[in-house]
Amino acid sequence: MRITATVNGTTHQADDVWPGESLLFVLRERMGLPGSKNACEQGECGSCTVYLDGVPVCACLVAAGQADGRQIVTVEGLAAGGALHPVQQAFIDAGAVQCGFCTPGLLVAAHDLLARDPSPSEADVREALAGNLCRCTGYEKILDAVRLAAARLAAGPGGDGA
Amino acid sequence: MEFLRPESLGEALAARAAHPEAVPLAGGTDVMVELNFARRRPAALLDLTRVGELTGWHADGGTVRVGAGVTYAELTGERASGGQTALGRLLPGLAMAARTVGSPQIRNRGTIGGNLGSASPAGDCHPVLLASGASVEAASVRGRRQVPIDDFFTGVKRNALAPDELITAVLVPAPGGPEQFAKIGTRNAMVIAVAAFAIVLDPVRRRVGTGIGSAAPTPVRAVAAERLLAGALAGDGLWESRGPLPEQVVTEFGQAVSAAASPIDDVRGTAGYRKQALAVLASRTLGWAWRDYRAAGQQAGRG
Ligand SMILES: Cc1cc2nc3c(=O)[nH]c(=O)nc-3n(C[C@H](O)[C@H](O)[C@H](O)COP(=O)(O)OP(=O)(O)OC[C@H]3O[C@@H](n4cnc5c(N)ncnc54)[C@H](O)[C@@H]3O)c2cc1C
Ligand code: FES
Ligand code: FES
């Protein structure tokens, strides 16, 4: 079947899609957007997290046909105008990226959290990231990155949050 | 593979009748895992996510009608401003159970109808629905019917739906009494219950409801425990006095719940552990529910 969806603001089309394949497969293998990662294909790791109609979901658990006509934002869509989003910059600055496989999913999850709640509690951060596994960092740097991003976003454009 | 995408309930029921081999697909959090791992290769998928009639909820008298397509996140209200919704306030037990499901991504997508469709003994909605005395609304081109939750689970991952039926909604009585749910697992997120328990106290009808998860081939009620507790509450005038629960009643209730389970040993836990855990969960949730009931009485007294 043919799938047409708005991905990161532009219309993408894929032909001869097997309807039972996942949105993750469509994004990576048919639309040339390999940012979202495939690590488990069973909803356990969150490395495939994307926005579907504004809500973070595991792309590996969305059937291709279900995504037809929908709005999707992947990690590739977070940076605007050539500049990294503050959440992305904070991950780099806090040293929250090692192998990087978990990073795209964590970025979408953290982006969503801070969009809903600009100053989340420690418990809220842990809860929001509970669906994302990282085998490298031990999570502490990731939590630091989210705190840093929250502080910078609160300080506003150009602010350093210090 | 055919991909059927009805846009109304009428179209969905017609498609269900015409394609009995098609697998209904809601949030996909169970179905897609099976497809990704090639455990299942259905001839067709019947996508329900475009059927508006399956979404949303409304309260009608003492009953809340929750559409089959309502997600866990809608039940918990976690994406709503203030972190709670009117639905979560009306059905606190279901909201508590939903809160323990998977992860935010899973709760954003997984539905109550899908939980019932899978009918896993570990499904987290089930203990609460049993304890509440809910019914499942099923529809087909032949018409609509209500299946009492006690008759819905017919075996391991089997339910009472006919091949041409879809779940359209769940009807949950909301008596406004205390409700509690607790589950045991290895960590807070992403955990299939090793054992789960729900309790609902209905002060108006003087009814005690229970539901056990992950400790029998299907989710089950602990009927003898319900009778024991209802008897003790009535006999000692506790519904009216809201006095402290005798320790012995709490212990015996836990033992009776444990006795109602018929668990197995598996990778998540042994049968013996599950029995012990259920006794603890039952006593604890009863303690919490009774604490809530007493606090509500004090508030009303002050009001
Ligand atoms: C990582 C992960 C963690 C999970 N954690 C939990 C957990 O903690 N607790 C828990 O209970 N579950 C858990 N699950 C299982 C799953 O999320 C739930 O069972 C969920 O409720 C399924 O809903 P869905 O909408 O995704 O169903 P789908 O996968 O779309 O469908 C599930 C089944 O129901 C059928 N179905 C769906 N809708 C209907 C309908 N309207 N009428 C008839 N049949 C229908 C489908 O054909 C299928 O057989 C988890 C799953 C994953 C992947
Ligand atoms: S690849 Fe989707 S959750 Fe792991
Ligand atoms: S950085 Fe390697 S998995 Fe997270």
Coordinates of C-alpha atoms and ligand atoms in Angstrom, one line a residue:
Chain A
M1 CA 0.0 0.0 0.0
R2 CA 1.0 3.6 -0.4
I3 CA 1.6 5.6 2.8
T4 CA 1.5 9.4 2.8
A5 CA 2.4 11.2 6.1
T6 CA 3.6 14.5 7.2
V7 CA 7.0 13.9 8.7
N8 CA 8.9 16.7 10.3
G9 CA 6.6 19.2 8.5
T10 CA 7.0 17.8 5.0
T11 CA 4.9 15.3 3.1
H12 CA 6.6 12.0 2.7
Q13 CA 5.3 9.1 0.6
A14 CA 6.3 5.5 0.4
D15 CA 5.0 2.9 -2.0
D16 CA 4.6 -0.9 -1.9
V17 CA 4.6 -0.8 1.9
W18 CA 3.6 -4.1 3.6
P19 CA 0.7 -2.9 5.9
G20 CA 2.0 -5.0 8.8
E21 CA 5.4 -3.4 8.9
S22 CA 6.1 -0.8 11.5
L23 CA 6.2 2.9 11.2
L24 CA 9.8 2.6 12.4
F25 CA 10.7 0.4 9.4
V26 CA 8.9 2.9 7.1
L27 CA 10.8 5.9 8.5
R28 CA 14.2 4.2 8.5
E29 CA 14.1 2.0 5.4
R30 CA 11.7 3.8 3.1
M31 CA 11.8 7.5 4.0
G32 CA 15.5 7.8 4.6
L33 CA 15.1 8.9 8.2
P34 CA 17.4 6.6 10.2
G35 CA 17.4 8.9 13.3
S36 CA 14.9 6.7 15.2
K37 CA 16.6 3.6 16.3
N38 CA 15.6 0.0 16.3
A39 CA 16.8 -1.9 19.3
C40 CA 14.0 -4.2 20.5
E41 CA 11.0 -4.0 18.2
Q42 CA 8.8 -4.7 21.3
G43 CA 8.2 -1.4 23.0
E44 CA 10.7 -2.1 25.8
C45 CA 13.5 0.3 25.0
G46 CA 12.0 3.5 23.7
S47 CA 14.9 4.1 21.2
C48 CA 12.2 4.4 18.4
T49 CA 10.2 7.1 20.2
V50 CA 8.6 9.6 17.8
Y51 CA 5.7 12.0 18.1
L52 CA 2.5 10.6 16.4
D53 CA -0.1 13.4 16.2
G54 CA 1.8 15.2 19.0
V55 CA 2.0 12.2 21.3
P56 CA 5.2 10.2 22.0
V57 CA 4.8 6.6 21.0
C58 CA 7.1 3.6 20.1
A59 CA 7.3 3.7 16.3
C60 CA 8.0 0.0 16.3
L61 CA 4.5 -0.6 17.6
V62 CA 2.6 1.5 15.1
A63 CA 1.5 -0.3 12.0
A64 CA 2.5 1.5 8.8
G65 CA -1.1 1.7 7.7
Q66 CA -2.1 3.4 11.0
A67 CA 0.4 6.2 10.3
D68 CA -1.1 7.0 6.9
G69 CA -2.3 10.6 6.8
R70 CA -0.9 11.4 10.3
Q71 CA 1.6 13.9 11.6
I72 CA 4.9 12.5 12.7
V73 CA 7.9 14.2 14.2
T74 CA 11.2 12.3 14.7
V75 CA 14.4 13.3 16.3
E76 CA 15.4 14.7 12.9
G77 CA 12.6 17.3 13.3
L78 CA 13.6 18.7 16.7
A79 CA 16.4 21.0 15.5
A80 CA 15.1 24.2 13.8
G81 CA 16.9 26.5 11.5
G82 CA 20.2 24.7 11.7
A83 CA 20.5 25.1 15.4
L84 CA 20.1 22.2 17.8
H85 CA 17.1 22.3 20.1
P86 CA 18.2 23.2 23.7
V87 CA 17.4 19.6 24.8
Q88 CA 19.8 18.3 22.2
Q89 CA 22.5 20.8 23.1
A90 CA 22.1 19.9 26.8
F91 CA 22.6 16.2 26.1
I92 CA 25.9 17.0 24.4
D93 CA 27.0 19.5 27.1
A94 CA 26.1 17.2 30.0
G95 CA 27.9 14.2 28.5
A96 CA 24.7 12.3 28.2
V97 CA 25.6 10.6 24.9
Q98 CA 27.9 7.6 24.8
C99 CA 27.2 5.1 22.0
G100 CA 24.2 7.3 21.2
F101 CA 21.8 4.5 20.4
C102 CA 19.3 5.5 23.0
T103 CA 19.7 9.2 22.4
P104 CA 17.1 9.9 19.7
G105 CA 14.3 8.3 21.8
L106 CA 15.4 10.0 25.0
L107 CA 15.5 13.4 23.1
V108 CA 11.9 13.0 22.0
A109 CA 10.8 11.9 25.4
A110 CA 12.6 14.7 27.2
H111 CA 11.4 17.2 24.6
D112 CA 7.9 16.2 25.2
L113 CA 8.3 16.4 29.0
L114 CA 9.7 19.9 28.9
A115 CA 7.0 21.1 26.5
R116 CA 4.3 19.9 28.9
D117 CA 6.1 20.8 32.2
P118 CA 9.0 23.4 32.0
S119 CA 10.1 22.7 35.5
P120 CA 9.5 19.0 36.3
S121 CA 10.3 17.4 39.6
E122 CA 13.0 14.8 39.8
A123 CA 10.3 12.1 40.1
D124 CA 8.5 13.5 37.0
V125 CA 11.7 13.4 35.0
R126 CA 12.4 9.8 36.0
E127 CA 8.8 8.8 35.2
A128 CA 8.9 10.6 31.8
L129 CA 12.0 8.7 30.8
A130 CA 11.0 5.3 32.3
G131 CA 10.3 3.9 28.9
N132 CA 13.8 4.6 27.5
L133 CA 16.6 2.2 28.2
C134 CA 20.3 3.2 28.1
R135 CA 23.0 0.6 28.4
C136 CA 25.9 3.0 28.6
T137 CA 25.5 6.1 30.7
G138 CA 24.0 4.9 33.9
Y139 CA 21.3 7.6 33.5
E140 CA 22.9 10.2 35.8
K141 CA 24.2 12.3 32.9
I142 CA 20.9 12.0 31.1
L143 CA 19.1 13.3 34.2
D144 CA 21.7 16.1 34.4
A145 CA 21.0 16.9 30.7
V146 CA 17.3 17.2 31.3
R147 CA 17.8 19.5 34.3
L148 CA 20.3 21.6 32.2
A149 CA 17.8 21.9 29.3
A150 CA 15.0 22.9 31.7
A151 CA 17.2 25.6 33.2
R152 CA 18.2 26.9 29.8
L153 CA 14.7 26.9 28.5
A154 CA 13.5 28.8 31.6
A155 CA 16.2 31.4 31.1
G156 CA 14.9 32.0 27.6
P157 CA 16.7 32.4 24.3
G158 CA 20.3 33.4 24.8
G159 CA 20.1 32.7 28.5
D160 CA 22.7 30.3 29.9
G161 CA 20.5 29.2 32.8
A162 CA 23.3 29.9 35.2
Chain B
M1 CA -1.9 -8.8 3.8
E2 CA -5.0 -6.7 3.6
F3 CA -5.3 -3.5 5.7
L4 CA -8.9 -2.7 6.5
R5 CA -9.4 0.8 7.7
P6 CA -13.1 1.5 8.6
E7 CA -13.9 5.1 9.5
S8 CA -17.1 4.4 11.4
L9 CA -18.4 1.7 13.7
G10 CA -20.9 0.5 11.1
E11 CA -18.0 0.0 8.6
A12 CA -15.9 -1.7 11.2
L13 CA -18.6 -4.2 12.1
A14 CA -19.3 -4.9 8.5
A15 CA -15.6 -5.5 7.9
R16 CA -15.4 -7.7 11.0
A17 CA -18.3 -9.8 9.7
A18 CA -16.9 -10.0 6.1
H19 CA -13.3 -10.8 7.2
P20 CA -13.4 -13.1 10.3
E21 CA -9.7 -13.8 9.6
A22 CA -8.8 -10.1 10.1
V23 CA -7.1 -9.2 13.4
P24 CA -8.5 -6.1 15.1
L25 CA -5.7 -3.5 15.7
A26 CA -6.1 -0.7 18.2
G27 CA -2.9 0.7 19.9
G28 CA -0.9 -2.2 18.5
T29 CA 1.1 -2.7 21.7
D30 CA 0.2 -6.4 21.8
V31 CA -0.5 -7.1 18.1
M32 CA 2.6 -5.3 16.7
V33 CA 5.0 -7.3 19.0
E34 CA 3.6 -10.5 17.5
L35 CA 3.9 -9.2 13.9
N36 CA 7.4 -7.8 14.4
F37 CA 8.6 -11.2 15.7
A38 CA 6.7 -13.1 13.0
R39 CA 4.7 -15.0 15.7
R40 CA 1.6 -14.1 13.8
R41 CA 0.9 -13.5 10.1
P42 CA -2.8 -12.7 9.8
A43 CA -4.3 -12.4 6.3
A44 CA -5.7 -9.0 7.3
L45 CA -5.5 -6.3 9.9
L46 CA -8.6 -4.4 10.9
D47 CA -7.4 -0.9 12.1
L48 CA -9.8 0.5 14.7
T49 CA -7.9 3.8 15.3
R50 CA -10.1 5.8 12.8
V51 CA -13.4 4.7 14.4
G52 CA -14.6 7.7 16.3
E53 CA -17.4 5.8 18.1
L54 CA -14.7 3.8 20.0
T55 CA -13.1 6.8 21.6
G56 CA -14.2 8.9 24.5
W57 CA -16.3 8.2 27.6
H58 CA -19.4 9.5 29.3
A59 CA -21.0 9.1 32.7
D60 CA -24.6 8.1 32.8
G61 CA -26.2 7.8 36.2
G62 CA -23.9 5.6 38.3
T63 CA -22.2 4.0 35.3
V64 CA -19.3 5.2 33.3
R65 CA -19.1 4.1 29.7
V66 CA -15.5 4.0 28.7
G67 CA -14.9 3.6 24.9
A68 CA -12.8 0.6 23.9
G69 CA -10.3 3.0 22.3
V70 CA -9.6 4.9 25.5
T71 CA -5.9 4.8 26.3
Y72 CA -4.2 4.3 29.6
A73 CA -2.9 7.9 29.4
E74 CA -6.5 9.1 29.2
L75 CA -7.4 7.0 32.2
T76 CA -4.5 8.3 34.3
G77 CA -4.8 11.9 33.0
E78 CA -1.0 12.1 32.9
R79 CA -1.0 14.3 29.8
A80 CA -3.8 16.5 31.1
S81 CA -2.9 19.8 32.7
G82 CA -2.8 19.2 36.5
G83 CA -2.1 15.5 35.8
Q84 CA -5.7 14.3 36.3
T85 CA -8.9 14.1 34.3
A86 CA -12.5 13.9 35.2
L87 CA -12.4 10.3 34.0
G88 CA -9.6 9.4 36.4
R89 CA -11.5 11.0 39.3
L90 CA -14.6 9.0 38.5
L91 CA -12.7 5.7 38.2
P92 CA -9.7 5.9 40.6
G93 CA -9.1 2.2 40.6
L94 CA -8.8 2.0 36.9
A95 CA -6.6 5.1 36.9
M96 CA -4.3 3.5 39.4
A97 CA -4.1 0.3 37.4
A98 CA -3.4 2.2 34.2
R99 CA -0.7 4.2 35.9
T100 CA 1.3 0.9 36.4
V101 CA 1.2 -0.1 32.7
G102 CA 4.4 -0.2 30.7
S103 CA 5.9 3.2 30.1
P104 CA 4.5 6.6 29.0
Q105 CA 4.9 5.5 25.3
I106 CA 2.9 2.4 26.0
R107 CA 0.2 4.2 28.0
N108 CA -0.1 6.8 25.2
R109 CA -1.0 4.1 22.7
G110 CA -2.4 1.0 24.6
T111 CA -6.2 0.8 25.1
I112 CA -8.6 -0.7 27.6
G113 CA -10.3 -2.5 24.7
G114 CA -7.0 -4.0 23.6
N115 CA -6.3 -5.2 27.2
L116 CA -9.6 -7.0 27.1
G117 CA -9.0 -8.3 23.6
S118 CA -5.8 -9.9 24.6
A119 CA -7.4 -11.2 27.8
S120 CA -4.0 -11.9 29.4
P121 CA -4.2 -13.2 33.0
A122 CA -1.7 -10.3 33.7
G123 CA -3.8 -7.6 32.1
D124 CA -3.8 -4.7 34.6
C125 CA -7.4 -3.4 33.9
H126 CA -8.9 -6.8 34.6
P127 CA -8.6 -7.0 38.4
V128 CA -10.3 -3.6 38.8
L129 CA -13.0 -4.4 36.3
L130 CA -13.8 -7.6 38.2
A131 CA -13.8 -5.8 41.5
S132 CA -16.1 -3.1 40.1
G133 CA -18.6 -5.5 38.6
A134 CA -18.1 -4.0 35.1
S135 CA -19.6 -5.3 31.9
V136 CA -18.0 -5.4 28.4
E137 CA -20.2 -4.0 25.6
A138 CA -19.7 -6.1 22.4
A139 CA -21.2 -5.3 19.0
S140 CA -21.6 -7.0 15.7
V141 CA -23.8 -6.6 12.6
R142 CA -26.3 -8.8 14.6
G143 CA -26.6 -6.2 17.4
R144 CA -25.2 -5.2 20.7
R145 CA -24.9 -7.1 24.0
Q146 CA -23.4 -6.7 27.4
V147 CA -21.2 -9.4 28.8
P148 CA -20.7 -9.3 32.6
I149 CA -17.0 -9.2 33.3
D150 CA -17.4 -12.4 35.4
D151 CA -18.3 -14.3 32.1
F152 CA -15.8 -12.5 29.9
F153 CA -12.5 -14.3 30.5
T154 CA -13.0 -17.9 29.3
G155 CA -9.4 -19.2 29.4
V156 CA -5.8 -18.3 29.1
K157 CA -5.8 -15.3 26.6
R158 CA -9.4 -16.2 25.6
N159 CA -12.5 -14.2 25.9
A160 CA -16.2 -14.5 25.2
L161 CA -16.3 -12.5 22.0
A162 CA -17.9 -14.1 19.0
P163 CA -15.8 -14.1 15.8
D164 CA -17.9 -11.3 14.3
E165 CA -17.9 -9.1 17.4
L166 CA -15.8 -6.1 18.5
I167 CA -15.6 -4.6 21.9
T168 CA -17.2 -1.2 21.8
A169 CA -17.0 -0.1 25.4
V170 CA -16.6 -1.1 29.0
L171 CA -19.4 -0.1 31.4
V172 CA -18.1 0.5 34.9
P173 CA -20.2 1.2 37.9
A174 CA -18.8 4.2 39.8
P175 CA -20.3 4.0 43.3
G176 CA -17.9 6.6 44.7
G177 CA -16.5 4.4 47.4
P178 CA -12.8 3.7 47.9
E179 CA -10.9 1.7 45.3
Q180 CA -7.3 0.4 45.4
F181 CA -5.0 -1.5 43.0
A182 CA -1.6 -2.8 43.6
K183 CA 0.8 -5.0 41.7
I184 CA 4.1 -6.7 42.3
G185 CA 6.9 -6.7 39.8
T186 CA 10.7 -6.3 39.6
R187 CA 10.7 -2.5 39.0
N188 CA 8.2 0.3 38.6
A189 CA 8.1 0.6 34.9
M190 CA 7.7 -2.0 32.1
V191 CA 6.6 -4.7 34.5
I192 CA 4.2 -7.5 33.7
A193 CA 2.6 -8.2 37.1
V194 CA 3.9 -11.1 39.1
A195 CA 0.7 -10.7 41.1
A196 CA -1.9 -8.0 41.1
F197 CA -4.9 -7.2 43.3
A198 CA -7.8 -4.7 43.2
I199 CA -10.4 -3.9 45.9
V200 CA -13.6 -1.8 45.5
L201 CA -15.8 -1.0 48.5
D202 CA -19.3 0.1 47.7
P203 CA -20.8 1.8 50.8
V204 CA -24.2 2.3 49.2
R205 CA -24.8 -1.3 48.2
R206 CA -22.6 -2.6 51.0
R207 CA -20.7 -4.6 48.5
V208 CA -17.0 -5.7 48.5
G209 CA -15.5 -6.4 45.2
T210 CA -12.1 -8.0 44.5
G211 CA -10.0 -9.0 41.5
I212 CA -6.8 -11.0 41.2
G213 CA -4.3 -10.8 38.3
S214 CA -1.5 -13.0 37.2
A215 CA -2.3 -15.8 39.7
A216 CA -4.7 -18.1 37.8
P217 CA -5.3 -19.0 34.1
T218 CA -7.7 -16.0 33.9
P219 CA -8.2 -13.0 36.1
V220 CA -10.5 -14.0 38.9
R221 CA -12.5 -12.7 41.8
A222 CA -11.9 -13.9 45.4
V223 CA -15.6 -14.5 46.1
A224 CA -15.2 -16.1 49.6
A225 CA -12.9 -13.2 50.7
E226 CA -15.6 -10.7 49.5
R227 CA -18.2 -12.5 51.6
L228 CA -16.0 -12.7 54.6
L229 CA -15.2 -9.0 54.6
A230 CA -18.8 -7.9 53.7
G231 CA -20.0 -10.0 56.6
A232 CA -17.5 -8.5 59.1
L233 CA -18.2 -5.0 58.0
A234 CA -22.0 -5.5 58.4
G235 CA -21.8 -7.6 61.5
D236 CA -19.7 -5.0 63.4
G237 CA -21.6 -2.0 62.1
L238 CA -18.4 -0.7 60.5
W239 CA -19.9 0.7 57.3
E240 CA -21.8 3.2 59.6
S241 CA -19.2 3.7 62.4
R242 CA -16.2 3.8 60.0
G243 CA -14.3 2.5 63.0
P244 CA -10.9 0.8 62.8
L245 CA -10.8 -2.6 61.1
P246 CA -10.0 -5.4 63.5
E247 CA -6.5 -6.8 62.7
Q248 CA -8.0 -10.3 62.5
V249 CA -10.4 -9.3 59.7
V250 CA -7.5 -7.8 57.7
T251 CA -5.4 -11.0 58.1
E252 CA -8.2 -13.3 57.3
F253 CA -9.2 -11.3 54.2
G254 CA -5.6 -11.6 52.9
Q255 CA -5.6 -15.4 53.5
A256 CA -9.0 -15.8 51.8
V257 CA -7.7 -13.8 48.7
S258 CA -4.6 -16.0 48.6
A259 CA -6.7 -19.1 48.8
A260 CA -8.7 -18.0 45.7
A261 CA -5.7 -18.0 43.5
S262 CA -4.3 -21.0 41.6
P263 CA -0.9 -19.7 40.4
I264 CA 1.8 -21.5 38.6
D265 CA 5.6 -21.3 38.8
D266 CA 7.1 -19.3 35.9
V267 CA 10.0 -17.1 35.1
R268 CA 8.5 -14.2 37.0
G269 CA 7.8 -16.0 40.2
T270 CA 6.9 -19.2 42.0
A271 CA 3.3 -20.2 42.9
G272 CA 4.3 -20.1 46.5
Y273 CA 5.6 -16.5 46.2
R274 CA 2.5 -15.4 44.4
K275 CA 0.2 -16.8 47.1
Q276 CA 2.2 -15.1 49.8
A277 CA 2.3 -11.8 47.8
L278 CA -1.4 -11.8 47.2
A279 CA -2.1 -12.2 50.9
V280 CA 0.1 -9.2 51.6
L281 CA -1.4 -7.1 48.6
A282 CA -4.9 -7.9 49.8
S283 CA -4.3 -6.9 53.4
R284 CA -2.4 -3.8 52.4
T285 CA -5.0 -2.5 49.8
L286 CA -7.8 -3.2 52.2
G287 CA -5.9 -1.1 54.8
W288 CA -5.5 1.8 52.3
A289 CA -9.2 1.5 51.1
W290 CA -10.5 1.6 54.7
R291 CA -8.2 4.5 55.5
D292 CA -9.7 6.4 52.5
Y293 CA -13.2 5.5 53.6
R294 CA -12.6 6.8 57.2
A295 CA -11.0 10.0 55.9
A296 CA -13.9 10.6 53.6
G297 CA -16.3 10.2 56.5
Q298 CA -14.3 12.7 58.6
Q299 CA -14.4 15.2 55.7
A300 CA -18.1 14.8 55.3
G301 CA -18.5 15.2 59.1
R302 CA -16.6 18.5 59.0
G303 CA -18.3 19.7 55.8
Ligands
LIG1 C1 6.6 -2.7 26.6 C2 5.2 -3.2 26.9 C3 4.7 -3.1 28.2 C4 3.5 -3.5 28.6 N1 3.1 -3.4 29.9 C5 1.8 -3.8 30.2 C6 1.4 -3.7 31.6 O1 2.2 -3.3 32.5 N2 0.1 -4.1 31.9 C7 -0.7 -4.6 30.9 O2 -1.8 -5.0 31.3 N3 -0.3 -4.7 29.6 C8 0.9 -4.3 29.3 N4 1.3 -4.5 28.0 C9 0.4 -5.1 27.0 C10 -0.5 -4.1 26.2 O3 0.1 -2.8 26.2 C11 -1.9 -4.0 26.8 O4 -2.5 -5.3 26.8 C12 -2.8 -3.0 26.0 O5 -4.0 -2.8 26.7 C13 -3.1 -3.5 24.6 O6 -3.9 -2.5 24.0 P1 -3.7 -2.1 22.5 O7 -4.7 -1.1 22.2 O8 -2.3 -1.8 22.2 O9 -4.1 -3.5 21.8 P2 -3.7 -4.2 20.4 O10 -2.3 -4.7 20.4 O11 -4.1 -3.3 19.2 O12 -4.7 -5.4 20.4 C14 -4.7 -6.3 21.5 C15 -5.7 -7.5 21.2 O13 -7.0 -7.0 21.4 C16 -7.7 -7.1 20.2 N5 -8.5 -5.9 20.1 C17 -8.1 -4.6 20.2 N6 -9.2 -3.8 20.2 C18 -10.3 -4.5 20.1 C19 -11.7 -4.2 20.0 N7 -12.2 -3.0 20.1 N8 -12.5 -5.3 19.9 C20 -12.1 -6.6 19.8 N9 -10.8 -6.9 19.9 C21 -9.9 -5.9 20.0 C22 -6.7 -7.3 19.1 O14 -7.2 -8.0 18.0 C23 -5.6 -8.0 19.8 O15 -5.9 -9.4 19.9 C24 2.6 -4.0 27.6 C25 3.0 -4.1 26.3 C26 4.3 -3.7 25.9 C27 4.7 -3.7 24.5
FES2 S1 12.7 -0.4 19.2 FE1 10.7 0.4 19.7 S2 10.8 0.3 21.8 FE2 12.6 -0.7 21.3
FES3 S1 24.4 6.0 25.2 FE1 24.6 3.9 24.6 S2 22.6 3.2 25.1 FE2 22.5 5.1 25.9

